[in-house]
JSON list of C-alpha atoms in Angstrom, two decimals:
[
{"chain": "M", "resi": 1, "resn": "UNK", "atom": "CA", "xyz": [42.59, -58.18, -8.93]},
{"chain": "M", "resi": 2, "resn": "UNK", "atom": "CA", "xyz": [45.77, -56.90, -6.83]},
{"chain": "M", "resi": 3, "resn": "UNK", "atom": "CA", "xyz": [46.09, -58.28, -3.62]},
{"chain": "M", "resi": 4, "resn": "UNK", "atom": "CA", "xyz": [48.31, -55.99, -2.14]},
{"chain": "M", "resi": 5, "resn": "UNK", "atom": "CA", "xyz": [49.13, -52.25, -1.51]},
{"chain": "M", "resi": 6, "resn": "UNK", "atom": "CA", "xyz": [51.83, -51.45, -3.23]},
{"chain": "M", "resi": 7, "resn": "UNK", "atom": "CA", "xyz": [55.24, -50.17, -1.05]},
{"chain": "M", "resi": 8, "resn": "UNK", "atom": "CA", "xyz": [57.70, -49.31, -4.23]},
{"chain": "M", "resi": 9, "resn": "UNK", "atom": "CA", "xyz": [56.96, -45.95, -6.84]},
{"chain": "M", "resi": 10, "resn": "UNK", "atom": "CA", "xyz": [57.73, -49.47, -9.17]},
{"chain": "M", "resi": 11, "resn": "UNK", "atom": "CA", "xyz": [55.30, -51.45, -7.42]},
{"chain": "M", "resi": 12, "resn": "UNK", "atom": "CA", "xyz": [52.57, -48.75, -7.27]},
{"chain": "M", "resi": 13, "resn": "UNK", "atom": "CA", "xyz": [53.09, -48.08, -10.89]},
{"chain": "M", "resi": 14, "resn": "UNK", "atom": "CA", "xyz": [52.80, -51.65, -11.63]},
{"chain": "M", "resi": 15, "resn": "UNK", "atom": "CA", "xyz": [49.33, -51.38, -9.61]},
{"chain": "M", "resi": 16, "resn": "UNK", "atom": "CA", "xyz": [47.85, -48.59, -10.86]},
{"chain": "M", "resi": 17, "resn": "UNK", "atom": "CA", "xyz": [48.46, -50.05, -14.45]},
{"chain": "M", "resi": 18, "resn": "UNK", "atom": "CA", "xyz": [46.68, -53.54, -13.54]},
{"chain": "M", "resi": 19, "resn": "UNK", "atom": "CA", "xyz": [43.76, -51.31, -12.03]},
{"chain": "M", "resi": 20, "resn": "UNK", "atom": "CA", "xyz": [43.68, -48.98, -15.58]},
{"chain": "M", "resi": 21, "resn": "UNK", "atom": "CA", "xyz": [43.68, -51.97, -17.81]},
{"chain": "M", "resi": 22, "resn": "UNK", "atom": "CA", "xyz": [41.06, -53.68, -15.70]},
{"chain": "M", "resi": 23, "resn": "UNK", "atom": "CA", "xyz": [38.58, -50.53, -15.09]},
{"chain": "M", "resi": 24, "resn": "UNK", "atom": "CA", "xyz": [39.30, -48.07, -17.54]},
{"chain": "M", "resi": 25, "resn": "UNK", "atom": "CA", "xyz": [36.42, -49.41, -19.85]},
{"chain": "M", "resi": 26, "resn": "UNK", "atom": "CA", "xyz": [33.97, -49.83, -17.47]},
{"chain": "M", "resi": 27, "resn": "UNK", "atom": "CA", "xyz": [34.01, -46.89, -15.46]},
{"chain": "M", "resi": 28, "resn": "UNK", "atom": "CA", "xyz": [34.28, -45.07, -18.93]},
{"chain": "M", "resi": 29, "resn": "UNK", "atom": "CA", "xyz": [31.12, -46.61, -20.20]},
{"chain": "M", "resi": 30, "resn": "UNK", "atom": "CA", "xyz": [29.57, -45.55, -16.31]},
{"chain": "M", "resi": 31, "resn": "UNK", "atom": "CA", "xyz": [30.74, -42.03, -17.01]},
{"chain": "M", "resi": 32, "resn": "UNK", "atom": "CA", "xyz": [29.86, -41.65, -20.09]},
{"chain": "M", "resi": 33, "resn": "UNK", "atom": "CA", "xyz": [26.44, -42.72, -19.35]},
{"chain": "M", "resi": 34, "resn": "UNK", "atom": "CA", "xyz": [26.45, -40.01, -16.88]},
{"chain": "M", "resi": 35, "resn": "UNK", "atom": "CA", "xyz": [27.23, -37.33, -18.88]},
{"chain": "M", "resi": 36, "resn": "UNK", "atom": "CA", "xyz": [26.20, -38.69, -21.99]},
{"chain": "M", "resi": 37, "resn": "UNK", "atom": "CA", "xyz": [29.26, -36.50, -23.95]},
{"chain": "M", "resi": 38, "resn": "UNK", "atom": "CA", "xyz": [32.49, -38.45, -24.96]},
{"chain": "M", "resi": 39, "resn": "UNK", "atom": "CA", "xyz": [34.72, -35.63, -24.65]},
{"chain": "M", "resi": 40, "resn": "UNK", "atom": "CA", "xyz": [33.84, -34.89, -20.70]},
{"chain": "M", "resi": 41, "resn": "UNK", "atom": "CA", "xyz": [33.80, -38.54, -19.74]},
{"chain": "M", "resi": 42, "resn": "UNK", "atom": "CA", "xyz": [36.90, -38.79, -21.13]},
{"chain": "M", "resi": 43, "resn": "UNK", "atom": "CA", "xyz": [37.98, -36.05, -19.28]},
{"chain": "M", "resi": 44, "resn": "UNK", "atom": "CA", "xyz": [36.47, -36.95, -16.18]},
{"chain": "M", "resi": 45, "resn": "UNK", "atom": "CA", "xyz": [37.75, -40.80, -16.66]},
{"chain": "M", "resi": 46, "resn": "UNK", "atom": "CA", "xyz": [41.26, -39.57, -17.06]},
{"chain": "M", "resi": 47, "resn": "UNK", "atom": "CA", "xyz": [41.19, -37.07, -14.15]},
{"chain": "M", "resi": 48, "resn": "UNK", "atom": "CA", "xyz": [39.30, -39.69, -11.99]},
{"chain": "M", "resi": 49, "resn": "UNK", "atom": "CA", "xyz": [42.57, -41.93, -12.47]},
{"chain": "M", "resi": 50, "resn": "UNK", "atom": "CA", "xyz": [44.88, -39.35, -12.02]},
{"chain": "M", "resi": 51, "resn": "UNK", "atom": "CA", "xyz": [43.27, -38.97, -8.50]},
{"chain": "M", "resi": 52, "resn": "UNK", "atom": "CA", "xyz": [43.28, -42.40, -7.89]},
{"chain": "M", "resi": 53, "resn": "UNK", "atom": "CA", "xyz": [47.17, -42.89, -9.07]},
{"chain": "M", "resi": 54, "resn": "UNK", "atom": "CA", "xyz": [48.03, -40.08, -6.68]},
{"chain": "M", "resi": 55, "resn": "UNK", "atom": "CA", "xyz": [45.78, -41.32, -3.32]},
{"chain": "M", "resi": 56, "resn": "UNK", "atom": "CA", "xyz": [46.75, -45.14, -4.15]},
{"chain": "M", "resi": 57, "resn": "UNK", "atom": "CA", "xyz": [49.75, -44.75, -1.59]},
{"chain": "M", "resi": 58, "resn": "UNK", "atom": "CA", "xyz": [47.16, -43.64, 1.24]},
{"chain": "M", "resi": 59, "resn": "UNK", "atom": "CA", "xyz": [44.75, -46.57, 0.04]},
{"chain": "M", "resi": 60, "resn": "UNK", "atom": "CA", "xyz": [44.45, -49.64, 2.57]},
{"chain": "M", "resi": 61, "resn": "UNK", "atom": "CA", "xyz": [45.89, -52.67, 1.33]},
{"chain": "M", "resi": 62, "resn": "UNK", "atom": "CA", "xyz": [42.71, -54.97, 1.40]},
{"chain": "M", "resi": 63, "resn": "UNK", "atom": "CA", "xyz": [40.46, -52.65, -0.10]},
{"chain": "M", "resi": 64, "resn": "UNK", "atom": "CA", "xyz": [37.71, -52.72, -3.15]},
{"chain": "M", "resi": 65, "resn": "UNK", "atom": "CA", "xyz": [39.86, -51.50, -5.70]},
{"chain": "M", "resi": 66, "resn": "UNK", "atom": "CA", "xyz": [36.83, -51.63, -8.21]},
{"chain": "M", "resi": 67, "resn": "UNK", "atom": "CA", "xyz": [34.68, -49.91, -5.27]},
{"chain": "M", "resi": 68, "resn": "UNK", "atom": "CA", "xyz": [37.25, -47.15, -4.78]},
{"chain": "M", "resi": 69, "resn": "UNK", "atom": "CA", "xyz": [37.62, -46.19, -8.14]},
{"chain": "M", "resi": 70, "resn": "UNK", "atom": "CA", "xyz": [33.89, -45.78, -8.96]},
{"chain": "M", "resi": 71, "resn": "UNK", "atom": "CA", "xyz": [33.43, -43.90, -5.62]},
{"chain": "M", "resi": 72, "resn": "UNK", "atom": "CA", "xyz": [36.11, -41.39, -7.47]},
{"chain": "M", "resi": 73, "resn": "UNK", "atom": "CA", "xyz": [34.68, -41.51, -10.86]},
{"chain": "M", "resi": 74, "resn": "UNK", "atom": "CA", "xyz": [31.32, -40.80, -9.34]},
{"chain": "M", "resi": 75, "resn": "UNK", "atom": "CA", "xyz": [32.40, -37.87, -7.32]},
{"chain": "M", "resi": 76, "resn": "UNK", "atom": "CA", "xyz": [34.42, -36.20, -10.14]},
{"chain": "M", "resi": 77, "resn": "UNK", "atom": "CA", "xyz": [31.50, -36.70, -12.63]},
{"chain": "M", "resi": 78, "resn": "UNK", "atom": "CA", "xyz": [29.38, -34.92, -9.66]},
{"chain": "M", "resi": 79, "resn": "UNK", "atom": "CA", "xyz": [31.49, -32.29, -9.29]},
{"chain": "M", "resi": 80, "resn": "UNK", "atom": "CA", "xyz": [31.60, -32.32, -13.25]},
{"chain": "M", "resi": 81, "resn": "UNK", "atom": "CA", "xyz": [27.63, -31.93, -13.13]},
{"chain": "M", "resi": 82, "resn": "UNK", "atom": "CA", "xyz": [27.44, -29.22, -10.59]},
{"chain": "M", "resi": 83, "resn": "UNK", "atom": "CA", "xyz": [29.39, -27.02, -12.70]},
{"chain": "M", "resi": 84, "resn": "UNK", "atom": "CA", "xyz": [27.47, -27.74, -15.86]},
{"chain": "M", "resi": 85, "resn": "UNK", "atom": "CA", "xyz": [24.21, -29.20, -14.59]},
{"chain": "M", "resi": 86, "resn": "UNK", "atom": "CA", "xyz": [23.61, -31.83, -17.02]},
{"chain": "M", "resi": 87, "resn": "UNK", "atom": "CA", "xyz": [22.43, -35.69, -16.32]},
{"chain": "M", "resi": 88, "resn": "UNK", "atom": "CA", "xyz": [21.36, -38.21, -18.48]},
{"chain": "M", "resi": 89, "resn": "UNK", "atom": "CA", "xyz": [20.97, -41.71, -17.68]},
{"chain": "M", "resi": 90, "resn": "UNK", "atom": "CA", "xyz": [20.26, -45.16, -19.58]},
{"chain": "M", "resi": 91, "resn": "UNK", "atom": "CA", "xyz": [19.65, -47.96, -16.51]},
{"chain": "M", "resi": 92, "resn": "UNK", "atom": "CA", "xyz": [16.41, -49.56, -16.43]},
{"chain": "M", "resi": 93, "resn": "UNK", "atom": "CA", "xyz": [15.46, -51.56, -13.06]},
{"chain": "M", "resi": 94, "resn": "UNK", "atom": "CA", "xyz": [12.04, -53.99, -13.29]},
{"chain": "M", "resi": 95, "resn": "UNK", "atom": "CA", "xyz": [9.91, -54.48, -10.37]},
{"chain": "M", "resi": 96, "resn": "UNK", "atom": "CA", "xyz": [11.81, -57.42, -9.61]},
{"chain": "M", "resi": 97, "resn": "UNK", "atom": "CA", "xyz": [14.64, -55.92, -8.88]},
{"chain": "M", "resi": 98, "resn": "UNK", "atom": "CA", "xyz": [17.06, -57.72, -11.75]},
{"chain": "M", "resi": 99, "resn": "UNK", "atom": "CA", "xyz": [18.10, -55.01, -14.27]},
{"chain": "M", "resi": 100, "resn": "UNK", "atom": "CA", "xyz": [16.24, -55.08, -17.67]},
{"chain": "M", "resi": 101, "resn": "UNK", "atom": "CA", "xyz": [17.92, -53.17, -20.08]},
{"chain": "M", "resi": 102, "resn": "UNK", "atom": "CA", "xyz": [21.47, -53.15, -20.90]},
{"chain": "M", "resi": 103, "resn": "UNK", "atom": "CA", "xyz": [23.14, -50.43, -23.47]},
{"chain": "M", "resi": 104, "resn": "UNK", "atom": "CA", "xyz": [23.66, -51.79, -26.47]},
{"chain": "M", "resi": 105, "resn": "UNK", "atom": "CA", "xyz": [23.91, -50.42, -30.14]},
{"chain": "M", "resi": 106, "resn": "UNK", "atom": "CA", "xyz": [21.15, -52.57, -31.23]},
{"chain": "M", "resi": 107, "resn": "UNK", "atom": "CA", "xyz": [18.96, -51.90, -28.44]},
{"chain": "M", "resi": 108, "resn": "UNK", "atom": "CA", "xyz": [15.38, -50.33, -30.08]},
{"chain": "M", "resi": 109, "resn": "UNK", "atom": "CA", "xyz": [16.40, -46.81, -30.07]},
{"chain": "M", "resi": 110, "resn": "UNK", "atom": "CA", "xyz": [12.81, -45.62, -29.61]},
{"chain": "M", "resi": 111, "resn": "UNK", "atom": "CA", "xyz": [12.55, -47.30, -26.09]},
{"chain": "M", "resi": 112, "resn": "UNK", "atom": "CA", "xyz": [15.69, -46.36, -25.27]},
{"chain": "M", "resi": 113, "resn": "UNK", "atom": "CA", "xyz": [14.37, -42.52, -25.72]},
{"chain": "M", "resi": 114, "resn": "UNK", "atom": "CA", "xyz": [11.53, -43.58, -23.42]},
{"chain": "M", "resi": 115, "resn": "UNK", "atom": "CA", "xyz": [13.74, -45.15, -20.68]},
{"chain": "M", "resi": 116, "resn": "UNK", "atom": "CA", "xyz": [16.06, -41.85, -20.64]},
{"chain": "M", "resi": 117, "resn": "UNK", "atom": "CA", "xyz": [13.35, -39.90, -20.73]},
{"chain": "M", "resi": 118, "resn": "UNK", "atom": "CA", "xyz": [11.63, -41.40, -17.44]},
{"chain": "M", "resi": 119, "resn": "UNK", "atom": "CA", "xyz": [15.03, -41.60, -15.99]},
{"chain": "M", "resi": 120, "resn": "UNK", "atom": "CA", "xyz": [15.71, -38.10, -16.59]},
{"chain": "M", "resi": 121, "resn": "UNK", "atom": "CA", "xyz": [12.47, -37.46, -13.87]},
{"chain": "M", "resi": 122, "resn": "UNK", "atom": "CA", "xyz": [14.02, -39.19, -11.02]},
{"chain": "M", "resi": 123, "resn": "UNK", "atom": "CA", "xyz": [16.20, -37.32, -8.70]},
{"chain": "M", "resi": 124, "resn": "UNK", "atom": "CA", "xyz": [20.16, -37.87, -8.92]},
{"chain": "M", "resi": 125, "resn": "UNK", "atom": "CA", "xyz": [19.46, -39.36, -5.59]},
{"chain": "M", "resi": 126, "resn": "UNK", "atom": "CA", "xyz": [17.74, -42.17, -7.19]},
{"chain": "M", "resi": 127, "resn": "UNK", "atom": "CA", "xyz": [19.55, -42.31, -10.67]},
{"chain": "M", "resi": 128, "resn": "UNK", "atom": "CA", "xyz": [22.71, -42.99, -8.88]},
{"chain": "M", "resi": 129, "resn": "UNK", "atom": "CA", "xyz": [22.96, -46.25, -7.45]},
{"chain": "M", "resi": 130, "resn": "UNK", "atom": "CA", "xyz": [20.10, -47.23, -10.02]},
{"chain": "M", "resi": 131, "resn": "UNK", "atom": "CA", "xyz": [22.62, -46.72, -12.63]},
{"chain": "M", "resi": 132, "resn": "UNK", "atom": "CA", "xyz": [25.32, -48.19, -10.82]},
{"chain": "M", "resi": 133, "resn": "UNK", "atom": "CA", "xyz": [23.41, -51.30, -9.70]},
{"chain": "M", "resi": 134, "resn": "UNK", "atom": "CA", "xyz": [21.87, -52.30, -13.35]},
{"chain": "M", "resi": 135, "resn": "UNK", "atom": "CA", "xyz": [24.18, -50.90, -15.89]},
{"chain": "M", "resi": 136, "resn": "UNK", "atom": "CA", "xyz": [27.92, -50.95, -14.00]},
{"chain": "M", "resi": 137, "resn": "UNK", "atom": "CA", "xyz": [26.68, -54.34, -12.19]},
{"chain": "M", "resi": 138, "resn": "UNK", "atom": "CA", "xyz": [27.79, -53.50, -8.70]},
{"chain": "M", "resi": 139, "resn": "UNK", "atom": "CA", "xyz": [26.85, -55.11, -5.45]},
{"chain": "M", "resi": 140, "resn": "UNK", "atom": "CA", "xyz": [24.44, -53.09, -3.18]},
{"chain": "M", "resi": 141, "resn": "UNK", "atom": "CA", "xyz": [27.16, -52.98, -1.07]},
{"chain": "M", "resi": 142, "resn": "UNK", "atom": "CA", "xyz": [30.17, -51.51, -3.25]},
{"chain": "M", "resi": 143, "resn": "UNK", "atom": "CA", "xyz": [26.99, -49.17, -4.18]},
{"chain": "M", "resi": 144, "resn": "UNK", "atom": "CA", "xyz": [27.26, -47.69, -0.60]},
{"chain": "M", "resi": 145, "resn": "UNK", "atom": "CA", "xyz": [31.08, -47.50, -0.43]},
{"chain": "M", "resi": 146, "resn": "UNK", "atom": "CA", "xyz": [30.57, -45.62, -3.73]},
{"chain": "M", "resi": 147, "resn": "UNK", "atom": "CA", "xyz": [28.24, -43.51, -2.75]},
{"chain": "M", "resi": 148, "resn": "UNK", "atom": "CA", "xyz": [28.76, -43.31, 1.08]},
{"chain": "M", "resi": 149, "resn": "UNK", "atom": "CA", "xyz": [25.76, -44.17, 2.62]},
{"chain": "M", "resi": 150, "resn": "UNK", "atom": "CA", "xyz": [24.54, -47.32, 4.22]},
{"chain": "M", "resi": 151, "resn": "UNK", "atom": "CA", "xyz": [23.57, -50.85, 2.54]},
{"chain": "M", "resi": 152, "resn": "UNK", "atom": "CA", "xyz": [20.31, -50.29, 3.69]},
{"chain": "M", "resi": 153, "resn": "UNK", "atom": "CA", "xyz": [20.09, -46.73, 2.49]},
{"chain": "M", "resi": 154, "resn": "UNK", "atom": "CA", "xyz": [20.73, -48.21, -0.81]},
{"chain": "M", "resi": 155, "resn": "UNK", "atom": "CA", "xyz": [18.16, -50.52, -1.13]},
{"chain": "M", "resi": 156, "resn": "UNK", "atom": "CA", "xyz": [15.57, -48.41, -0.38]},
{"chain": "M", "resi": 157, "resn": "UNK", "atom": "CA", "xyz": [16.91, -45.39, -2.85]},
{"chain": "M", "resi": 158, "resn": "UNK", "atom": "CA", "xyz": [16.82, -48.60, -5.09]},
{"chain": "M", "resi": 159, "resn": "UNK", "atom": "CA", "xyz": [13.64, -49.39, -4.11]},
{"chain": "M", "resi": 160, "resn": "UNK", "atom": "CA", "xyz": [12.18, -46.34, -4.36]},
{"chain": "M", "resi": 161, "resn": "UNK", "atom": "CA", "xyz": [13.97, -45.39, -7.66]},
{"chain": "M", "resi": 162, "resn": "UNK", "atom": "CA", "xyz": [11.81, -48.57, -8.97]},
{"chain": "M", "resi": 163, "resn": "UNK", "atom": "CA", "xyz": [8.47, -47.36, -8.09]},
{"chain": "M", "resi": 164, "resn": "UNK", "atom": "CA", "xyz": [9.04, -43.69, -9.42]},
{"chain": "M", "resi": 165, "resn": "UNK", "atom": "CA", "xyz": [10.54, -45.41, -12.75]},
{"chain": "M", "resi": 166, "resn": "UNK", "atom": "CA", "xyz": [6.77, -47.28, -12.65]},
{"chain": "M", "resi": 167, "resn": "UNK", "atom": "CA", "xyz": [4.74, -44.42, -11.85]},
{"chain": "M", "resi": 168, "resn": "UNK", "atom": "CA", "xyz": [6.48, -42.27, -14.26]},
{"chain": "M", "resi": 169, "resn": "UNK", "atom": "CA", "xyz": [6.72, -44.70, -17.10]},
{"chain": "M", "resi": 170, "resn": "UNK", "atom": "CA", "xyz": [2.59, -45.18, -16.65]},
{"chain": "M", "resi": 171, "resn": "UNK", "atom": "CA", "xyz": [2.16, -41.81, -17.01]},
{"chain": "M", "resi": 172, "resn": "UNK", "atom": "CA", "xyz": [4.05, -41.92, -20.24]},
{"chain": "M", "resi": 173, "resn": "UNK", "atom": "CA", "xyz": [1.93, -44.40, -22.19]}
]
């Protein structure tokens, strides 16, 4: 990961291509989870790192790159939702707290129905750092530079994403 803030247009470009090689597929798979359409998380992906090429001169040196750049994929996918109001999610979070269900193509397509289903009944609130804690893997706190609110908040919007996921999932069966 870079070290440094860049101080040439060379060395920033030479940056901001190290951060697209190394990020571009995750936050895309984030995103697209998100929005669950290809076309707008591409669209949101590419206009999330055209706002991040443009702000990286303003960027302090020693900052979370990766932390930064989902904190501006996020809000561009919310601003994204507002205007169209569509969510759909695919993170699953077991009472323990370690996450349970990664995407994958071979993943039982039936339960994966379920899951988005039940997710689709928890406030974005809760979906949020749920999804960004079990499916894009980060710490709880890059979750609240992401999101901008406190470790603590995040935990318990973790926490209490968990126990709707249980009581809504019950109700299911």
């Amino acid at each position: 990961m870079p070290a440094a803030q860049p101080v040439s247009k060379a060395e920033r470009d030479a940056l901001f291509v190290e951060l697209y090689n190394e990020f571009h597929q995750p936050i895309f798979g984030y995103v697209f989870r998100l929005l669950r359409d290809r076309e707008r998380a591409e669209d949101v992906v590419q206009e999330a790192f055209t706002k991040a090429y443009r702000a990286l001169d303003r960027l302090d040196g020693d900052a979370n790159y990766r932390a930064w750049l989902y904190r501006i994929a996020t809000n561009t996918a919310y601003d994204r939702l507002r205007r169209q109001r569509l969510i759909a999610w695919l993170p699953l979070l077991e009472s323990d707290g370690e996450p349970a269900l990664r995407y994958s193509q071979d993943d039982d397509c039936e339960l994966n129905i379920q899951v988005q289903q039940v997710l689709d009944q928890l406030p974005i609130r809760y979906r949020a750092p749920l999804l960004l804690y079990s499916v894009a893997g980060l710490s709880t706190a890059e979750i609240a530079r992401v999101l901008g609110i406190s470790r603590s908040g995040v935990k318990m919007r973790l926490l209490r994403a968990r126990r709707m996921f249980i009581e809504a999932h019950g109700k299911g069966e």
